[in-house]
PDB file of C-alpha atoms in Angstrom:
ATOM      1  CA  UNK A1216     145.755  36.888  54.558  1.00  0.00           C
ATOM      2  CA  UNK A1217     143.294  34.660  52.345  1.00  0.00           C
ATOM      3  CA  UNK A1218     140.387  35.755  52.361  1.00  0.00           C
ATOM      4  CA  UNK A1219     136.909  34.004  50.232  1.00  0.00           C
ATOM      5  CA  UNK A1220     133.610  35.828  50.591  1.00  0.00           C
ATOM      6  CA  UNK A1221     130.948  33.823  48.576  1.00  0.00           C
ATOM      7  CA  UNK A1222     127.680  34.935  47.408  1.00  0.00           C
ATOM      8  CA  UNK A1223     124.727  34.708  47.762  1.00  0.00           C
ATOM      9  CA  UNK A1224     124.047  34.437  51.473  1.00  0.00           C
ATOM     10  CA  UNK A1225     120.670  32.014  50.019  1.00  0.00           C
ATOM     11  CA  UNK A1226     119.591  31.281  47.443  1.00  0.00           C
ATOM     12  CA  UNK A1227     115.405  29.174  46.553  1.00  0.00           C
ATOM     13  CA  UNK A1228     115.645  27.610  43.210  1.00  0.00           C
ATOM     14  CA  UNK A1229     112.516  26.194  41.636  1.00  0.00           C
ATOM     15  CA  UNK A1230     113.258  23.106  40.057  1.00  0.00           C
ATOM     16  CA  UNK A1231     115.221  23.299  36.090  1.00  0.00           C
ATOM     17  CA  UNK A1232     115.030  27.022  37.105  1.00  0.00           C
ATOM     18  CA  UNK A1233     119.451  27.150  36.399  1.00  0.00           C
ATOM     19  CA  UNK A1234     121.412  29.888  38.207  1.00  0.00           C
ATOM     20  CA  UNK A1235     125.163  30.289  39.709  1.00  0.00           C
ATOM     21  CA  UNK A1236     126.827  30.995  42.808  1.00  0.00           C
ATOM     22  CA  UNK A1237     129.700  33.238  43.389  1.00  0.00           C
ATOM     23  CA  UNK A1238     133.165  32.564  45.562  1.00  0.00           C
ATOM     24  CA  UNK A1239     134.721  35.281  44.699  1.00  0.00           C
ATOM     25  CA  UNK A1240     138.914  35.538  46.188  1.00  0.00           C
ATOM     26  CA  UNK A1241     141.585  37.206  47.005  1.00  0.00           C
ATOM     27  CA  UNK A1242     144.539  34.888  48.070  1.00  0.00           C
ATOM     28  CA  UNK A1243     148.823  35.423  47.974  1.00  0.00           C
ATOM     29  CA  UNK A1244     149.037  32.542  45.498  1.00  0.00           C
ATOM     30  CA  UNK A1245     146.194  30.016  44.188  1.00  0.00           C
ATOM     31  CA  UNK A1246     147.710  26.785  44.569  1.00  0.00           C
ATOM     32  CA  UNK A1247     143.784  25.398  43.955  1.00  0.00           C
ATOM     33  CA  UNK A1248     140.260  25.681  44.682  1.00  0.00           C
ATOM     34  CA  UNK A1249     138.489  24.371  46.264  1.00  0.00           C
ATOM     35  CA  UNK A1250     134.706  23.082  45.567  1.00  0.00           C
ATOM     36  CA  UNK A1251     132.448  21.046  48.303  1.00  0.00           C
ATOM     37  CA  UNK A1252     128.685  20.465  48.615  1.00  0.00           C
ATOM     38  CA  UNK A1253     127.639  19.325  52.940  1.00  0.00           C
ATOM     39  CA  UNK A1254     124.430  18.523  53.456  1.00  0.00           C
ATOM     40  CA  UNK A1255     122.916  18.896  56.467  1.00  0.00           C
ATOM     41  CA  UNK A1256     125.044  17.671  59.871  1.00  0.00           C
ATOM     42  CA  UNK A1257     127.002  15.233  58.013  1.00  0.00           C
ATOM     43  CA  UNK A1258     130.924  16.542  56.344  1.00  0.00           C
ATOM     44  CA  UNK A1259     131.557  18.613  52.483  1.00  0.00           C
ATOM     45  CA  UNK A1260     131.866  16.628  50.039  1.00  0.00           C
ATOM     46  CA  UNK A1261     134.697  16.900  47.467  1.00  0.00           C
ATOM     47  CA  UNK A1262     133.156  17.972  45.032  1.00  0.00           C
ATOM     48  CA  UNK A1263     135.693  20.152  41.800  1.00  0.00           C
ATOM     49  CA  UNK A1264     139.629  21.422  42.426  1.00  0.00           C
ATOM     50  CA  UNK A1265     140.810  23.927  39.937  1.00  0.00           C
ATOM     51  CA  UNK A1266     143.850  24.880  39.803  1.00  0.00           C
ATOM     52  CA  UNK A1267     144.148  27.504  37.433  1.00  0.00           C
ATOM     53  CA  UNK A1268     142.175  30.346  35.289  1.00  0.00           C
ATOM     54  CA  UNK A1269     140.209  29.061  32.751  1.00  0.00           C
ATOM     55  CA  UNK A1270     139.686  25.935  34.199  1.00  0.00           C
ATOM     56  CA  UNK A1271     136.132  24.257  33.972  1.00  0.00           C
ATOM     57  CA  UNK A1272     135.236  20.907  36.151  1.00  0.00           C
ATOM     58  CA  UNK A1273     131.742  19.291  35.675  1.00  0.00           C
ATOM     59  CA  UNK A1274     129.904  16.435  37.477  1.00  0.00           C
ATOM     60  CA  UNK A1275     126.714  15.670  36.563  1.00  0.00           C
ATOM     61  CA  UNK A1276     124.441  19.159  36.682  1.00  0.00           C
ATOM     62  CA  UNK A1277     127.469  20.666  37.808  1.00  0.00           C
ATOM     63  CA  UNK A1278     130.301  22.990  36.254  1.00  0.00           C
ATOM     64  CA  UNK A1279     132.723  24.719  37.699  1.00  0.00           C
ATOM     65  CA  UNK A1280     134.659  27.807  35.925  1.00  0.00           C
ATOM     66  CA  UNK A1281     137.606  30.021  37.489  1.00  0.00           C
ATOM     67  CA  UNK A1282     138.698  33.296  37.070  1.00  0.00           C
ATOM     68  CA  UNK A1283     141.596  35.311  37.860  1.00  0.00           C
ATOM     69  CA  UNK A1284     139.439  36.762  41.015  1.00  0.00           C
ATOM     70  CA  UNK A1285     136.240  34.372  41.621  1.00  0.00           C
ATOM     71  CA  UNK A1286     135.360  30.982  40.751  1.00  0.00           C
ATOM     72  CA  UNK A1287     131.190  30.371  39.687  1.00  0.00           C
ATOM     73  CA  UNK A1288     129.631  27.143  40.236  1.00  0.00           C
ATOM     74  CA  UNK A1289     126.605  26.856  37.181  1.00  0.00           C
ATOM     75  CA  UNK A1290     123.889  24.586  38.567  1.00  0.00           C
ATOM     76  CA  UNK A1291     121.898  23.339  35.814  1.00  0.00           C
ATOM     77  CA  UNK A1292     117.912  22.095  35.517  1.00  0.00           C
ATOM     78  CA  UNK A1293     118.199  21.977  39.839  1.00  0.00           C
ATOM     79  CA  UNK A1294     117.062  18.962  40.952  1.00  0.00           C
ATOM     80  CA  UNK A1295     115.241  19.280  44.840  1.00  0.00           C
ATOM     81  CA  UNK A1296     117.845  16.090  45.822  1.00  0.00           C
ATOM     82  CA  UNK A1297     120.804  19.031  44.721  1.00  0.00           C
ATOM     83  CA  UNK A1298     119.611  21.270  48.106  1.00  0.00           C
ATOM     84  CA  UNK A1299     122.555  21.470  50.106  1.00  0.00           C
ATOM     85  CA  UNK A1300     125.511  24.572  51.465  1.00  0.00           C
ATOM     86  CA  UNK A1301     127.766  24.687  49.140  1.00  0.00           C
ATOM     87  CA  UNK A1302     131.766  26.074  50.206  1.00  0.00           C
ATOM     88  CA  UNK A1303     133.910  26.985  48.469  1.00  0.00           C
ATOM     89  CA  UNK A1304     137.484  27.444  49.628  1.00  0.00           C
ATOM     90  CA  UNK A1305     141.289  28.010  48.409  1.00  0.00           C
ATOM     91  CA  UNK A1306     144.913  27.013  48.869  1.00  0.00           C
ATOM     92  CA  UNK A1307     147.651  28.951  48.645  1.00  0.00           C
ATOM     93  CA  UNK A1308     150.933  28.653  46.653  1.00  0.00           C
ATOM     94  CA  UNK A1309     154.784  26.391  49.461  1.00  0.00           C
ATOM     95  CA  UNK A1310     155.902  29.090  51.744  1.00  0.00           C
ATOM     96  CA  UNK A1311     155.006  30.396  54.825  1.00  0.00           C
ATOM     97  CA  UNK A1312     153.063  28.931  58.189  1.00  0.00           C
ATOM     98  CA  UNK A1313     149.857  28.625  55.842  1.00  0.00           C
ATOM     99  CA  UNK A1314     151.044  25.622  53.897  1.00  0.00           C
ATOM    100  CA  UNK A1315     148.339  23.262  52.740  1.00  0.00           C
ATOM    101  CA  UNK A1316     146.048  25.527  54.812  1.00  0.00           C
ATOM    102  CA  UNK A1317     142.579  25.712  53.277  1.00  0.00           C
ATOM    103  CA  UNK A1318     140.651  28.717  54.069  1.00  0.00           C
ATOM    104  CA  UNK A1319     136.501  28.239  52.807  1.00  0.00           C
ATOM    105  CA  UNK A1320     134.079  30.578  52.839  1.00  0.00           C
ATOM    106  CA  UNK A1321     130.700  31.433  55.004  1.00  0.00           C
ATOM    107  CA  UNK A1322     128.989  28.998  51.969  1.00  0.00           C
ATOM    108  CA  UNK A1323     125.891  29.474  50.102  1.00  0.00           C
ATOM    109  CA  UNK A1324     122.587  27.731  51.731  1.00  0.00           C
ATOM    110  CA  UNK A1325     120.892  26.383  48.016  1.00  0.00           C
ATOM    111  CA  UNK A1326     116.874  25.184  48.889  1.00  0.00           C
ATOM    112  CA  UNK A1327     115.569  23.721  44.934  1.00  0.00           C
ATOM    113  CA  UNK A1328     111.761  23.214  45.298  1.00  0.00           C
ATOM    114  CA  UNK A1329     110.158  20.754  43.459  1.00  0.00           C
TER     115      UNK A1329
ATOM    116  CA  UNK B 324     135.665   0.806  52.644  1.00  0.00           C
ATOM    117  CA  UNK B 325     138.838   3.550  52.757  1.00  0.00           C
ATOM    118  CA  UNK B 326     137.659   7.086  55.501  1.00  0.00           C
ATOM    119  CA  UNK B 327     138.167   9.400  57.802  1.00  0.00           C
ATOM    120  CA  UNK B 328     136.183   8.289  60.724  1.00  0.00           C
ATOM    121  CA  UNK B 329     135.153  10.941  64.174  1.00  0.00           C
ATOM    122  CA  UNK B 330     133.399   9.599  67.233  1.00  0.00           C
ATOM    123  CA  UNK B 331     131.411   9.875  69.136  1.00  0.00           C
ATOM    124  CA  UNK B 332     129.051  11.953  66.708  1.00  0.00           C
ATOM    125  CA  UNK B 333     127.234  13.981  69.648  1.00  0.00           C
ATOM    126  CA  UNK B 334     128.818  14.377  72.756  1.00  0.00           C
ATOM    127  CA  UNK B 335     127.606  16.496  76.165  1.00  0.00           C
ATOM    128  CA  UNK B 336     130.682  18.335  78.339  1.00  0.00           C
ATOM    129  CA  UNK B 337     130.182  20.434  81.366  1.00  0.00           C
ATOM    130  CA  UNK B 338     131.576  23.463  82.239  1.00  0.00           C
ATOM    131  CA  UNK B 339     134.971  22.698  82.785  1.00  0.00           C
ATOM    132  CA  UNK B 340     136.067  18.867  81.526  1.00  0.00           C
ATOM    133  CA  UNK B 341     137.949  18.791  79.301  1.00  0.00           C
ATOM    134  CA  UNK B 342     137.123  16.387  75.573  1.00  0.00           C
ATOM    135  CA  UNK B 343     139.012  13.943  73.395  1.00  0.00           C
ATOM    136  CA  UNK B 344     137.317  13.900  70.199  1.00  0.00           C
ATOM    137  CA  UNK B 345     138.740  11.499  68.163  1.00  0.00           C
ATOM    138  CA  UNK B 346     139.793  10.948  64.307  1.00  0.00           C
ATOM    139  CA  UNK B 347     141.053   7.964  62.335  1.00  0.00           C
ATOM    140  CA  UNK B 348     142.128   7.528  59.190  1.00  0.00           C
ATOM    141  CA  UNK B 349     142.615   4.119  56.297  1.00  0.00           C
ATOM    142  CA  UNK B 350     142.891   6.389  53.532  1.00  0.00           C
ATOM    143  CA  UNK B 351     146.397   6.102  53.930  1.00  0.00           C
ATOM    144  CA  UNK B 352     146.896  10.093  54.011  1.00  0.00           C
ATOM    145  CA  UNK B 353     150.027  12.740  55.359  1.00  0.00           C
ATOM    146  CA  UNK B 354     148.336  15.193  56.433  1.00  0.00           C
ATOM    147  CA  UNK B 355     145.813  16.151  59.205  1.00  0.00           C
ATOM    148  CA  UNK B 356     143.108  18.616  60.142  1.00  0.00           C
ATOM    149  CA  UNK B 357     140.828  19.944  62.566  1.00  0.00           C
ATOM    150  CA  UNK B 358     138.557  22.279  61.775  1.00  0.00           C
ATOM    151  CA  UNK B 359     135.425  24.071  63.039  1.00  0.00           C
ATOM    152  CA  UNK B 360     132.128  25.595  61.963  1.00  0.00           C
ATOM    153  CA  UNK B 361     130.031  27.955  63.553  1.00  0.00           C
ATOM    154  CA  UNK B 362     126.354  28.168  62.169  1.00  0.00           C
ATOM    155  CA  UNK B 363     126.694  30.992  59.435  1.00  0.00           C
ATOM    156  CA  UNK B 364     130.304  31.145  59.465  1.00  0.00           C
ATOM    157  CA  UNK B 365     132.918  28.867  56.652  1.00  0.00           C
ATOM    158  CA  UNK B 366     135.228  26.680  58.512  1.00  0.00           C
ATOM    159  CA  UNK B 367     138.279  27.743  60.588  1.00  0.00           C
ATOM    160  CA  UNK B 368     140.941  25.928  61.265  1.00  0.00           C
ATOM    161  CA  UNK B 369     142.220  24.543  65.085  1.00  0.00           C
ATOM    162  CA  UNK B 370     145.513  22.585  63.883  1.00  0.00           C
ATOM    163  CA  UNK B 371     146.951  20.568  61.870  1.00  0.00           C
ATOM    164  CA  UNK B 372     149.468  18.298  60.785  1.00  0.00           C
ATOM    165  CA  UNK B 373     151.234  17.396  57.573  1.00  0.00           C
ATOM    166  CA  UNK B 374     153.819  13.794  59.474  1.00  0.00           C
ATOM    167  CA  UNK B 375     153.754  11.871  62.237  1.00  0.00           C
ATOM    168  CA  UNK B 376     155.058  13.324  66.342  1.00  0.00           C
ATOM    169  CA  UNK B 377     154.117  17.944  64.482  1.00  0.00           C
ATOM    170  CA  UNK B 378     151.096  19.034  64.220  1.00  0.00           C
ATOM    171  CA  UNK B 379     151.308  23.121  63.910  1.00  0.00           C
ATOM    172  CA  UNK B 380     148.603  25.574  65.462  1.00  0.00           C
ATOM    173  CA  UNK B 381     145.966  26.779  62.792  1.00  0.00           C
ATOM    174  CA  UNK B 382     144.026  30.551  63.009  1.00  0.00           C
ATOM    175  CA  UNK B 383     141.560  28.953  66.617  1.00  0.00           C
ATOM    176  CA  UNK B 384     144.254  26.879  68.734  1.00  0.00           C
ATOM    177  CA  UNK B 385     143.898  28.448  72.114  1.00  0.00           C
ATOM    178  CA  UNK B 386     141.882  26.425  74.184  1.00  0.00           C
ATOM    179  CA  UNK B 387     142.289  22.575  72.164  1.00  0.00           C
ATOM    180  CA  UNK B 388     144.808  20.625  71.852  1.00  0.00           C
ATOM    181  CA  UNK B 389     145.620  17.713  69.603  1.00  0.00           C
ATOM    182  CA  UNK B 390     148.801  14.863  68.933  1.00  0.00           C
ATOM    183  CA  UNK B 391     149.737  12.677  66.246  1.00  0.00           C
ATOM    184  CA  UNK B 392     151.324   9.459  67.609  1.00  0.00           C
ATOM    185  CA  UNK B 393     150.316   7.598  64.191  1.00  0.00           C
ATOM    186  CA  UNK B 394     149.251   7.856  61.342  1.00  0.00           C
ATOM    187  CA  UNK B 395     146.430   6.776  60.978  1.00  0.00           C
ATOM    188  CA  UNK B 396     144.910   8.840  63.778  1.00  0.00           C
ATOM    189  CA  UNK B 397     144.386  12.892  65.149  1.00  0.00           C
ATOM    190  CA  UNK B 398     142.620  13.471  68.702  1.00  0.00           C
ATOM    191  CA  UNK B 399     141.088  16.431  69.255  1.00  0.00           C
ATOM    192  CA  UNK B 400     140.807  17.710  72.503  1.00  0.00           C
ATOM    193  CA  UNK B 401     138.795  20.646  73.716  1.00  0.00           C
ATOM    194  CA  UNK B 402     139.824  22.161  76.987  1.00  0.00           C
ATOM    195  CA  UNK B 403     138.918  24.008  79.796  1.00  0.00           C
ATOM    196  CA  UNK B 404     139.964  26.938  78.752  1.00  0.00           C
ATOM    197  CA  UNK B 405     137.844  26.812  75.128  1.00  0.00           C
ATOM    198  CA  UNK B 406     135.562  29.985  76.594  1.00  0.00           C
ATOM    199  CA  UNK B 407     132.835  28.963  73.995  1.00  0.00           C
ATOM    200  CA  UNK B 408     133.362  24.753  72.708  1.00  0.00           C
ATOM    201  CA  UNK B 409     129.601  24.590  71.285  1.00  0.00           C
ATOM    202  CA  UNK B 410     130.344  24.190  67.815  1.00  0.00           C
ATOM    203  CA  UNK B 411     130.597  20.920  65.233  1.00  0.00           C
ATOM    204  CA  UNK B 412     133.854  20.248  64.685  1.00  0.00           C
ATOM    205  CA  UNK B 413     135.577  18.084  61.395  1.00  0.00           C
ATOM    206  CA  UNK B 414     138.728  16.084  60.974  1.00  0.00           C
ATOM    207  CA  UNK B 415     139.721  16.474  57.273  1.00  0.00           C
ATOM    208  CA  UNK B 416     142.582  14.441  56.294  1.00  0.00           C
ATOM    209  CA  UNK B 417     144.934  15.214  52.009  1.00  0.00           C
ATOM    210  CA  UNK B 418     147.291  12.576  50.867  1.00  0.00           C
ATOM    211  CA  UNK B 419     149.811  15.422  50.378  1.00  0.00           C
ATOM    212  CA  UNK B 420     149.616  18.991  51.921  1.00  0.00           C
ATOM    213  CA  UNK B 421     149.771  20.384  48.679  1.00  0.00           C
ATOM    214  CA  UNK B 422     146.500  18.814  47.807  1.00  0.00           C
ATOM    215  CA  UNK B 423     142.241  19.264  48.451  1.00  0.00           C
ATOM    216  CA  UNK B 424     140.996  17.878  51.924  1.00  0.00           C
ATOM    217  CA  UNK B 425     138.424  14.456  52.781  1.00  0.00           C
ATOM    218  CA  UNK B 426     136.320  15.193  55.356  1.00  0.00           C
ATOM    219  CA  UNK B 427     134.793  13.173  58.004  1.00  0.00           C
ATOM    220  CA  UNK B 428     131.087  13.232  59.493  1.00  0.00           C
ATOM    221  CA  UNK B 429     131.943  15.124  62.236  1.00  0.00           C
ATOM    222  CA  UNK B 430     131.725  15.503  66.331  1.00  0.00           C
ATOM    223  CA  UNK B 431     128.277  18.180  67.480  1.00  0.00           C
ATOM    224  CA  UNK B 432     130.503  19.270  71.128  1.00  0.00           C
ATOM    225  CA  UNK B 433     127.315  20.356  73.436  1.00  0.00           C
ATOM    226  CA  UNK B 434     128.876  21.877  76.569  1.00  0.00           C
ATOM    227  CA  UNK B 435     125.591  22.046  79.288  1.00  0.00           C
TER     228      UNK B 435
END
């Protein structure tokens, strides 16, 4: 069974204080790993897709990296507007009844104080 | 603008009643999904559909039903058989089952 565990559950940072969020996963053949941002009361907003170990993607202050067992979302010099819940999800390779299904972690709640 | 539209944003239901949540997309995506989100938990898959007139159960399908009569629409009915229906419901779609999904803004269902 595919599993995703995110840590920490909550992270409080001062503005400008860089840090990383972790996403550990087990999956029967990784097709893709996805990062989403979710604001309170809204749907998740797509950030990145990573497909293979060693791959990196960047967007503004965010950088996502991938190894064979985990992914990191690095936040450089965060601002208060980066405060949100960050969700990680994995998608398994083709085959079986889970084809196309995303398995999500429980998320990391990030709060950035001015 | 292309996107996924869920309605209503807030929904209140009396115990014992069925209720239908709407999801429409104009992205020309083949696959559509329904997820449920509870506080402190990740998203859990209820149902998904890869093509019109076909759908599969997800991890927590009991007490729910869906239909996919049109490519653009994937309504979810929460039936009276769902024991704990109060939650945030999210609809998503993807251009192909092998790619990540894009989400609507959600419907918050409360049983009163």
